[in-house]
CSV table of C-alpha atoms in Angstrom, one decimal:
chain,number,residue,atom,x,y,z
A,1395,ILE,CA,0.0,0.1,0.1
A,1396,GLN,CA,1.4,3.3,-1.1
A,1397,ASP,CA,0.6,6.7,0.7
A,1398,ASN,CA,-2.0,4.6,2.8
A,1399,LYS,CA,-4.4,4.6,-0.2
A,1400,PHE,CA,-2.8,3.3,-3.5
A,1401,VAL,CA,-2.4,-0.2,-4.1
A,1402,VAL,CA,0.8,-1.7,-5.6
A,1403,VAL,CA,0.8,-5.3,-7.0
A,1404,ARG,CA,4.0,-7.1,-8.1
A,1405,GLY,CA,6.0,-4.1,-7.9
A,1406,LEU,CA,3.7,-2.1,-10.5
A,1407,ASN,CA,2.2,0.6,-9.2
A,1408,ASP,CA,-1.6,1.9,-9.7
A,1409,ARG,CA,-1.5,2.6,-13.5
A,1410,TYR,CA,-0.6,-0.9,-14.0
A,1411,ASN,CA,-3.8,-2.3,-12.1
A,1412,ALA,CA,-7.2,-2.6,-12.6
A,1413,CYS,CA,-9.9,-1.8,-9.9
A,1414,PHE,CA,-13.5,-3.3,-9.6
A,1415,ILE,CA,-16.4,-2.7,-7.3
A,1416,ASN,CA,-19.3,-5.3,-7.2
A,1417,GLY,CA,-18.3,-6.6,-10.7
A,1418,ALA,CA,-18.2,-3.0,-12.2
A,1419,PRO,CA,-14.7,-1.1,-13.2
A,1420,LEU,CA,-13.9,1.7,-11.0
A,1421,PRO,CA,-13.0,5.2,-12.7
A,1422,SER,CA,-10.0,6.9,-11.4
A,1423,SER,CA,-10.2,8.7,-8.4
A,1424,GLU,CA,-7.1,11.1,-9.4
A,1425,PRO,CA,-7.4,14.0,-11.7
A,1426,ASP,CA,-4.1,13.5,-13.5
A,1427,ARG,CA,-3.4,9.9,-13.5
A,1428,LYS,CA,-5.1,6.3,-13.7
A,1429,ALA,CA,-5.3,5.6,-10.0
A,1430,PHE,CA,-7.9,4.6,-7.2
A,1431,SER,CA,-7.6,6.2,-3.7
A,1432,PHE,CA,-8.8,3.0,-1.7
A,1433,ASP,CA,-9.1,4.7,1.6
A,1434,ILE,CA,-12.7,6.1,1.0
A,1435,PHE,CA,-13.8,2.4,1.7
A,1436,PRO,CA,-14.6,1.8,5.4
A,1437,SER,CA,-13.3,-1.9,6.2
A,1438,ASN,CA,-16.5,-2.6,8.0
A,1439,MET,CA,-18.6,-2.0,4.8
A,1440,ILE,CA,-16.4,-4.8,2.8
A,1441,ASP,CA,-17.4,-8.3,2.5
A,1442,ASN,CA,-14.4,-9.4,0.7
A,1443,LEU,CA,-11.5,-8.1,-1.3
A,1444,ILE,CA,-9.8,-10.3,-4.2
A,1445,ILE,CA,-6.6,-9.2,-5.5
A,1446,SER,CA,-5.8,-11.7,-9.0
A,1447,LYS,CA,-2.4,-11.5,-10.2
A,1448,THR,CA,-2.8,-13.8,-13.1
A,1449,ALA,CA,-5.1,-13.2,-16.1
A,1450,THR,CA,-7.9,-15.5,-16.5
A,1451,PRO,CA,-10.8,-15.7,-18.9
A,1452,ASP,CA,-13.3,-13.9,-16.8
A,1453,LEU,CA,-11.0,-10.7,-16.1
A,1454,PRO,CA,-10.2,-7.9,-18.2
A,1455,ALA,CA,-6.7,-8.0,-20.2
A,1456,ASP,CA,-6.1,-4.2,-19.3
A,1457,PHE,CA,-3.7,-5.1,-16.4
A,1458,ALA,CA,-0.2,-6.1,-15.8
A,1459,GLY,CA,0.1,-6.0,-12.1
A,1460,GLY,CA,-3.2,-7.3,-10.7
A,1461,VAL,CA,-7.1,-6.8,-10.4
A,1462,ILE,CA,-8.5,-5.6,-7.4
A,1463,GLN,CA,-11.9,-6.5,-6.8
A,1464,ILE,CA,-13.9,-5.1,-3.9
A,1465,ASN,CA,-17.4,-6.6,-2.8
A,1466,THR,CA,-19.2,-4.3,-0.6
A,1467,LYS,CA,-22.0,-6.0,2.0
A,1468,ASN,CA,-25.4,-6.3,1.1
A,1469,ILE,CA,-27.0,-6.4,4.5
A,1470,PRO,CA,-24.8,-5.9,7.8
A,1471,ASP,CA,-24.6,-9.2,10.3
A,1472,LYS,CA,-26.1,-6.6,13.1
A,1473,ASN,CA,-26.4,-3.0,13.7
A,1474,PHE,CA,-23.6,-0.7,14.1
A,1475,GLN,CA,-22.2,2.6,14.3
A,1476,THR,CA,-18.2,3.7,13.9
A,1477,LEU,CA,-16.8,7.0,14.3
A,1478,SER,CA,-13.1,7.3,13.5
A,1479,ILE,CA,-11.0,10.5,14.1
A,1480,GLY,CA,-7.3,10.8,13.1
A,1481,SER,CA,-4.6,13.5,12.8
A,1482,GLY,CA,-1.2,13.4,11.5
A,1483,TYR,CA,2.1,15.1,12.0
A,1484,ASN,CA,4.6,15.7,9.1
A,1485,THR,CA,8.0,17.1,10.1
A,1486,VAL,CA,7.8,18.9,6.7
A,1487,THR,CA,5.0,20.9,6.9
A,1488,THR,CA,3.4,20.8,10.4
A,1489,ASN,CA,3.7,24.2,12.3
A,1490,LYS,CA,5.8,25.4,9.2
A,1491,ASN,CA,4.9,28.3,7.1
A,1492,GLN,CA,2.4,27.9,4.1
A,1493,VAL,CA,2.0,30.4,1.4
A,1494,PHE,CA,-1.6,30.3,0.5
A,1495,TYR,CA,-4.4,32.7,-1.2
A,1496,TYR,CA,-8.3,33.1,-0.3
A,1497,GLY,CA,-10.3,31.0,-2.4
A,1498,GLY,CA,-13.9,30.0,-1.9
A,1499,LYS,CA,-15.8,29.2,1.2
A,1500,THR,CA,-16.2,25.4,0.8
A,1501,ASP,CA,-12.4,25.0,0.0
A,1502,TRP,CA,-11.7,23.0,3.0
A,1503,LEU,CA,-14.3,20.2,1.6
A,1504,GLY,CA,-12.3,20.4,-1.7
A,1505,ILE,CA,-15.3,22.3,-3.5
A,1506,ASP,CA,-15.2,25.0,-5.4
A,1507,ASP,CA,-18.2,27.2,-4.6
A,1508,GLY,CA,-18.4,29.1,-7.9
A,1509,THR,CA,-15.5,31.4,-7.0
A,1510,ARG,CA,-13.1,30.2,-9.7
A,1511,ALA,CA,-15.9,30.3,-12.4
A,1512,LEU,CA,-14.9,32.4,-15.6
A,1513,PRO,CA,-17.1,35.2,-16.2
A,1514,SER,CA,-19.1,35.2,-19.3
A,1515,ALA,CA,-17.1,38.4,-20.7
A,1516,ILE,CA,-13.6,36.4,-20.8
A,1517,PRO,CA,-13.0,35.1,-24.6
A,1518,ASN,CA,-11.7,32.2,-25.6
A,1519,LEU,CA,-8.1,30.8,-25.4
A,1520,ALA,CA,-7.3,31.6,-29.2
A,1521,THR,CA,-8.4,35.0,-28.6
A,1522,MET,CA,-6.8,35.7,-25.2
A,1523,THR,CA,-3.4,34.3,-26.6
A,1524,ALA,CA,-3.3,36.8,-29.4
A,1525,LEU,CA,-4.0,39.7,-26.9
A,1526,SER,CA,-0.9,41.7,-25.5
A,1527,ALA,CA,-0.3,41.3,-21.8
A,1528,ILE,CA,-1.6,44.7,-20.8
A,1529,ASP,CA,-5.0,43.9,-22.8
A,1530,ARG,CA,-4.8,40.5,-20.9
A,1531,VAL,CA,-4.8,42.3,-17.1
A,1532,GLN,CA,-8.0,43.9,-17.9
A,1533,TYR,CA,-9.6,40.9,-18.3
A,1534,ALA,CA,-7.8,39.2,-15.2
A,1535,LYS,CA,-9.5,42.3,-13.3
A,1536,LEU,CA,-12.7,40.6,-14.0
A,1537,LEU,CA,-12.0,37.6,-12.1
A,1538,ASP,CA,-13.3,37.3,-8.4
A,1539,SER,CA,-9.9,37.5,-7.0
A,1540,ASP,CA,-7.5,39.9,-5.2
A,1541,TRP,CA,-4.4,38.0,-6.8
A,1542,SER,CA,-2.6,38.5,-3.2
A,1543,LEU,CA,-0.8,35.8,-1.4
A,1544,HIS,CA,-0.6,35.4,2.1
A,1545,ASN,CA,1.2,33.3,4.8
A,1546,LYS,CA,0.1,31.1,7.6
A,1547,THR,CA,1.1,28.1,9.5
A,1548,PHE,CA,0.7,24.4,8.2
A,1549,SER,CA,-1.9,22.5,10.2
A,1550,PRO,CA,-1.7,19.1,11.2
A,1551,ASN,CA,-3.5,16.2,8.8
A,1552,ILE,CA,-6.8,15.5,9.4
A,1553,SER,CA,-9.1,12.5,8.7
A,1554,PHE,CA,-12.3,11.7,9.5
A,1555,GLN,CA,-15.0,8.7,9.1
A,1556,TYR,CA,-18.2,7.7,10.2
A,1557,SER,CA,-20.3,4.6,9.3
A,1558,LEU,CA,-23.8,3.5,10.1
A,1559,GLY,CA,-25.2,-0.1,9.4
A,1560,GLN,CA,-29.0,-1.1,10.0
A,1561,LYS,CA,-30.5,-4.5,9.5
A,1562,ILE,CA,-34.4,-4.6,9.5
A,1563,LYS,CA,-36.1,-8.0,9.5
A,1564,LEU,CA,-39.5,-7.8,8.2
A,1565,ASN,CA,-40.4,-11.5,8.6
A,1566,GLU,CA,-38.9,-14.8,8.7
A,1567,THR,CA,-37.7,-14.6,5.0
A,1568,ARG,CA,-37.5,-11.1,4.2
A,1569,THR,CA,-34.9,-8.5,5.6
A,1570,LEU,CA,-33.9,-5.1,4.6
A,1571,GLY,CA,-30.3,-3.8,5.0
A,1572,ALA,CA,-28.7,-0.6,4.7
A,1573,LEU,CA,-25.2,1.0,4.9
A,1574,PHE,CA,-24.1,4.4,5.1
A,1575,SER,CA,-20.6,5.8,5.2
A,1576,VAL,CA,-19.0,9.2,4.7
A,1577,SER,CA,-15.2,9.9,5.1
A,1578,TYR,CA,-13.0,13.0,4.9
A,1579,ASN,CA,-9.2,13.5,4.6
A,1580,LYS,CA,-6.9,16.5,4.3
A,1581,THR,CA,-3.3,15.9,3.5
A,1582,ASN,CA,-0.9,18.8,3.7
A,1583,ASN,CA,2.5,18.7,1.2
A,1584,TYR,CA,5.6,20.7,0.3
A,1585,ASN,CA,8.2,20.0,-1.8
A,1586,GLU,CA,10.6,22.0,-3.9
A,1587,THR,CA,11.8,21.7,-7.4
A,1588,ASN,CA,14.8,23.1,-9.1
A,1589,ARG,CA,14.2,23.8,-13.1
A,1590,TYR,CA,17.2,24.5,-15.5
A,1591,GLY,CA,17.1,25.3,-19.0
A,1592,TYR,CA,19.9,25.4,-21.5
A,1593,GLU,CA,20.9,27.2,-24.7
A,1594,ASP,CA,22.1,25.2,-27.4
A,1595,GLN,CA,25.4,26.6,-28.6
A,1596,GLY,CA,25.9,24.0,-31.6
A,1597,ALA,CA,28.0,21.0,-31.8
A,1598,ASN,CA,30.8,20.2,-29.2
A,1599,VAL,CA,29.9,23.4,-27.4
A,1600,VAL,CA,28.9,23.3,-23.8
A,1601,PRO,CA,25.3,24.8,-23.4
A,1602,ASN,CA,24.8,27.8,-21.7
A,1603,LEU,CA,22.7,28.1,-18.7
A,1604,TYR,CA,19.5,29.7,-19.9
A,1605,THR,CA,16.9,29.6,-17.1
A,1606,SER,CA,17.1,28.5,-13.6
A,1607,PHE,CA,14.2,28.3,-11.2
A,1608,LEU,CA,13.3,27.1,-7.8
A,1609,ASP,CA,9.8,26.3,-7.2
A,1610,LYS,CA,8.3,25.9,-3.9
A,1611,ASN,CA,5.1,24.0,-4.0
A,1612,TYR,CA,2.5,24.4,-1.2
A,1613,SER,CA,-0.4,22.0,-1.5
A,1614,GLU,CA,-3.5,20.8,0.2
A,1615,GLN,CA,-5.2,17.6,-0.9
A,1616,PHE,CA,-8.5,16.6,0.2
A,1617,LEU,CA,-10.5,13.6,-0.3
A,1618,LEU,CA,-14.3,13.6,0.5
A,1619,GLY,CA,-16.3,10.1,0.0
A,1620,GLY,CA,-19.8,9.2,0.6
A,1621,LEU,CA,-21.1,5.7,0.3
A,1622,ALA,CA,-24.9,4.4,0.5
A,1623,ASN,CA,-26.0,0.8,-0.2
A,1624,PHE,CA,-29.6,-0.5,0.3
A,1625,SER,CA,-30.4,-4.3,0.1
A,1626,PHE,CA,-33.8,-6.1,0.2
A,1627,LYS,CA,-33.7,-10.0,0.9
A,1628,LEU,CA,-36.9,-11.3,-0.7
A,1629,ASN,CA,-36.0,-14.9,0.6
A,1630,ASN,CA,-32.8,-17.0,0.6
A,1631,ASN,CA,-32.8,-17.3,-3.3
A,1632,ASN,CA,-33.7,-13.9,-4.1
A,1633,SER,CA,-32.5,-10.4,-3.2
A,1634,ILE,CA,-31.9,-7.0,-5.0
A,1635,SER,CA,-29.4,-4.4,-4.0
A,1636,PHE,CA,-28.9,-0.7,-5.0
A,1637,LYS,CA,-25.4,0.5,-4.0
A,1638,ASN,CA,-23.9,4.0,-4.5
A,1639,LEU,CA,-20.4,5.6,-4.5
A,1640,TYR,CA,-19.7,9.5,-4.5
A,1641,SER,CA,-16.2,10.5,-4.2
A,1642,ILE,CA,-14.5,14.0,-4.6
A,1643,ASN,CA,-10.8,14.4,-4.6
A,1644,SER,CA,-9.2,17.9,-5.0
A,1645,GLU,CA,-5.9,19.7,-4.5
A,1646,ASP,CA,-5.2,23.2,-4.0
A,1647,LYS,CA,-1.7,24.1,-4.7
A,1648,VAL,CA,0.4,27.5,-4.7
A,1649,ILE,CA,3.5,27.7,-6.5
A,1650,ASP,CA,6.0,30.1,-5.8
A,1651,ARG,CA,8.8,30.2,-8.5
A,1652,LYS,CA,11.8,32.4,-8.2
A,1653,GLY,CA,15.3,32.4,-10.3
A,1654,ILE,CA,17.1,33.8,-13.3
A,1655,SER,CA,15.5,34.2,-16.8
A,1656,ALA,CA,17.4,34.9,-20.2
A,1657,GLU,CA,13.5,34.8,-22.1
A,1658,ALA,CA,13.4,38.8,-22.0
A,1659,GLY,CA,17.3,39.4,-23.0
A,1660,THR,CA,20.1,37.1,-23.6
A,1661,SER,CA,22.0,34.1,-21.9
A,1662,ASP,CA,24.9,36.6,-21.2
A,1663,ASN,CA,22.5,39.0,-19.3
A,1664,PRO,CA,19.9,37.0,-17.6
A,1665,ILE,CA,17.2,38.8,-15.4
A,1666,ARG,CA,15.6,38.0,-12.1
A,1667,SER,CA,12.3,36.5,-12.5
A,1668,GLU,CA,9.7,35.9,-10.1
A,1669,SER,CA,6.1,34.4,-10.3
A,1670,THR,CA,3.5,32.5,-8.6
A,1671,VAL,CA,0.6,30.0,-9.6
A,1672,ARG,CA,-2.8,29.3,-7.9
A,1673,TRP,CA,-3.7,25.8,-9.0
A,1674,PHE,CA,-7.1,23.8,-8.0
A,1675,THR,CA,-8.0,20.6,-9.2
A,1676,SER,CA,-11.1,18.5,-8.7
A,1677,ASN,CA,-12.2,15.1,-9.8
A,1678,LYS,CA,-15.9,13.9,-9.1
A,1679,ILE,CA,-16.7,10.5,-9.4
A,1680,TYR,CA,-20.4,8.7,-9.0
A,1681,SER,CA,-21.0,5.0,-8.9
A,1682,GLY,CA,-24.5,3.7,-8.9
A,1683,GLN,CA,-25.3,0.1,-9.4
A,1684,LEU,CA,-28.7,-2.0,-9.1
A,1685,ILE,CA,-27.9,-5.5,-8.8
A,1686,GLY,CA,-30.2,-8.7,-8.6
A,1687,GLU,CA,-29.1,-12.1,-7.4
A,1688,HIS,CA,-31.7,-15.0,-8.0
A,1689,TYR,CA,-31.2,-19.0,-7.4
A,1690,PHE,CA,-33.7,-21.6,-9.0
A,1691,SER,CA,-33.1,-24.5,-6.5
A,1692,GLU,CA,-35.0,-26.8,-8.3
A,1693,LEU,CA,-33.1,-26.3,-11.6
A,1694,LYS,CA,-29.8,-25.4,-9.8
A,1695,PHE,CA,-29.7,-22.5,-11.8
A,1696,LYS,CA,-28.6,-18.7,-10.6
A,1697,ILE,CA,-28.8,-15.6,-12.4
A,1698,ASN,CA,-27.1,-12.6,-11.7
A,1699,TRP,CA,-28.0,-9.1,-13.3
A,1700,ARG,CA,-26.7,-5.6,-13.1
A,1701,SER,CA,-27.6,-2.6,-14.3
A,1702,GLU,CA,-24.8,0.5,-13.6
A,1703,GLU,CA,-24.1,4.0,-14.3
A,1704,HIS,CA,-20.6,5.8,-13.7
A,1705,THR,CA,-19.8,9.5,-14.2
A,1706,SER,CA,-16.8,11.4,-13.6
A,1707,GLU,CA,-15.8,15.2,-13.9
């Protein structure tokens, strides 16, 4: 397990693995890579977990590491409630300086409240690219931002998870079950990146240093997940389930870049350059499944059917 949430199988990272929930493929929970964050599943809501390292006819062929199959519970064995609250200390971030900007009121959930929405007066990318820097500044003033950066102290990492399971016995054969869970994680990160650019001087000539930057990256990562399963057991041979999963995975980042650049001059006369970036990305996933299981004892014949919907934005 990598970073307490990503699965590594046979030494291969998440992009080489395939993930399924109740027989349906899971979309990526990350905005910029093929991966799924498994820490949104509370352990007491999982019926079983199967990891296959070898290809078989019933598995997809788009994996090299392994296939992770998660099956969630239909009806809990008994009623339960669990609450988990945690915190983490990072020697690189906790109580250290953090550069940030004021975004929306729901940023702490990893959700943009519309603060970053582009006004209708801003033209398309092709038009903006053709404008001069001074003209682009006039459009930048239309955005709901003061473009200023501030300083504060990194808070500790925090996590929260609440789960509820209910089992209602209607009669001797019929049982109704419901499972609910909500989880929240906030992780702080800081790292530095050195970026160098060199100017080609021709064959057999050592390139000149063209640009040299130090990027200081201040990042807050949020994971907000919800799970709701409903199951109806008609008898020992027939059951119907409606299973739902919703996840929001976001990152709010500030990049503070300083260094030398020759883009406006020559490599022999570099200029000091400073710039900042405010970067907010969010990936939302919904997975809904209507599942039926039927067994005909006289014929010794079993039918499983599934209707599913998956959306990602």
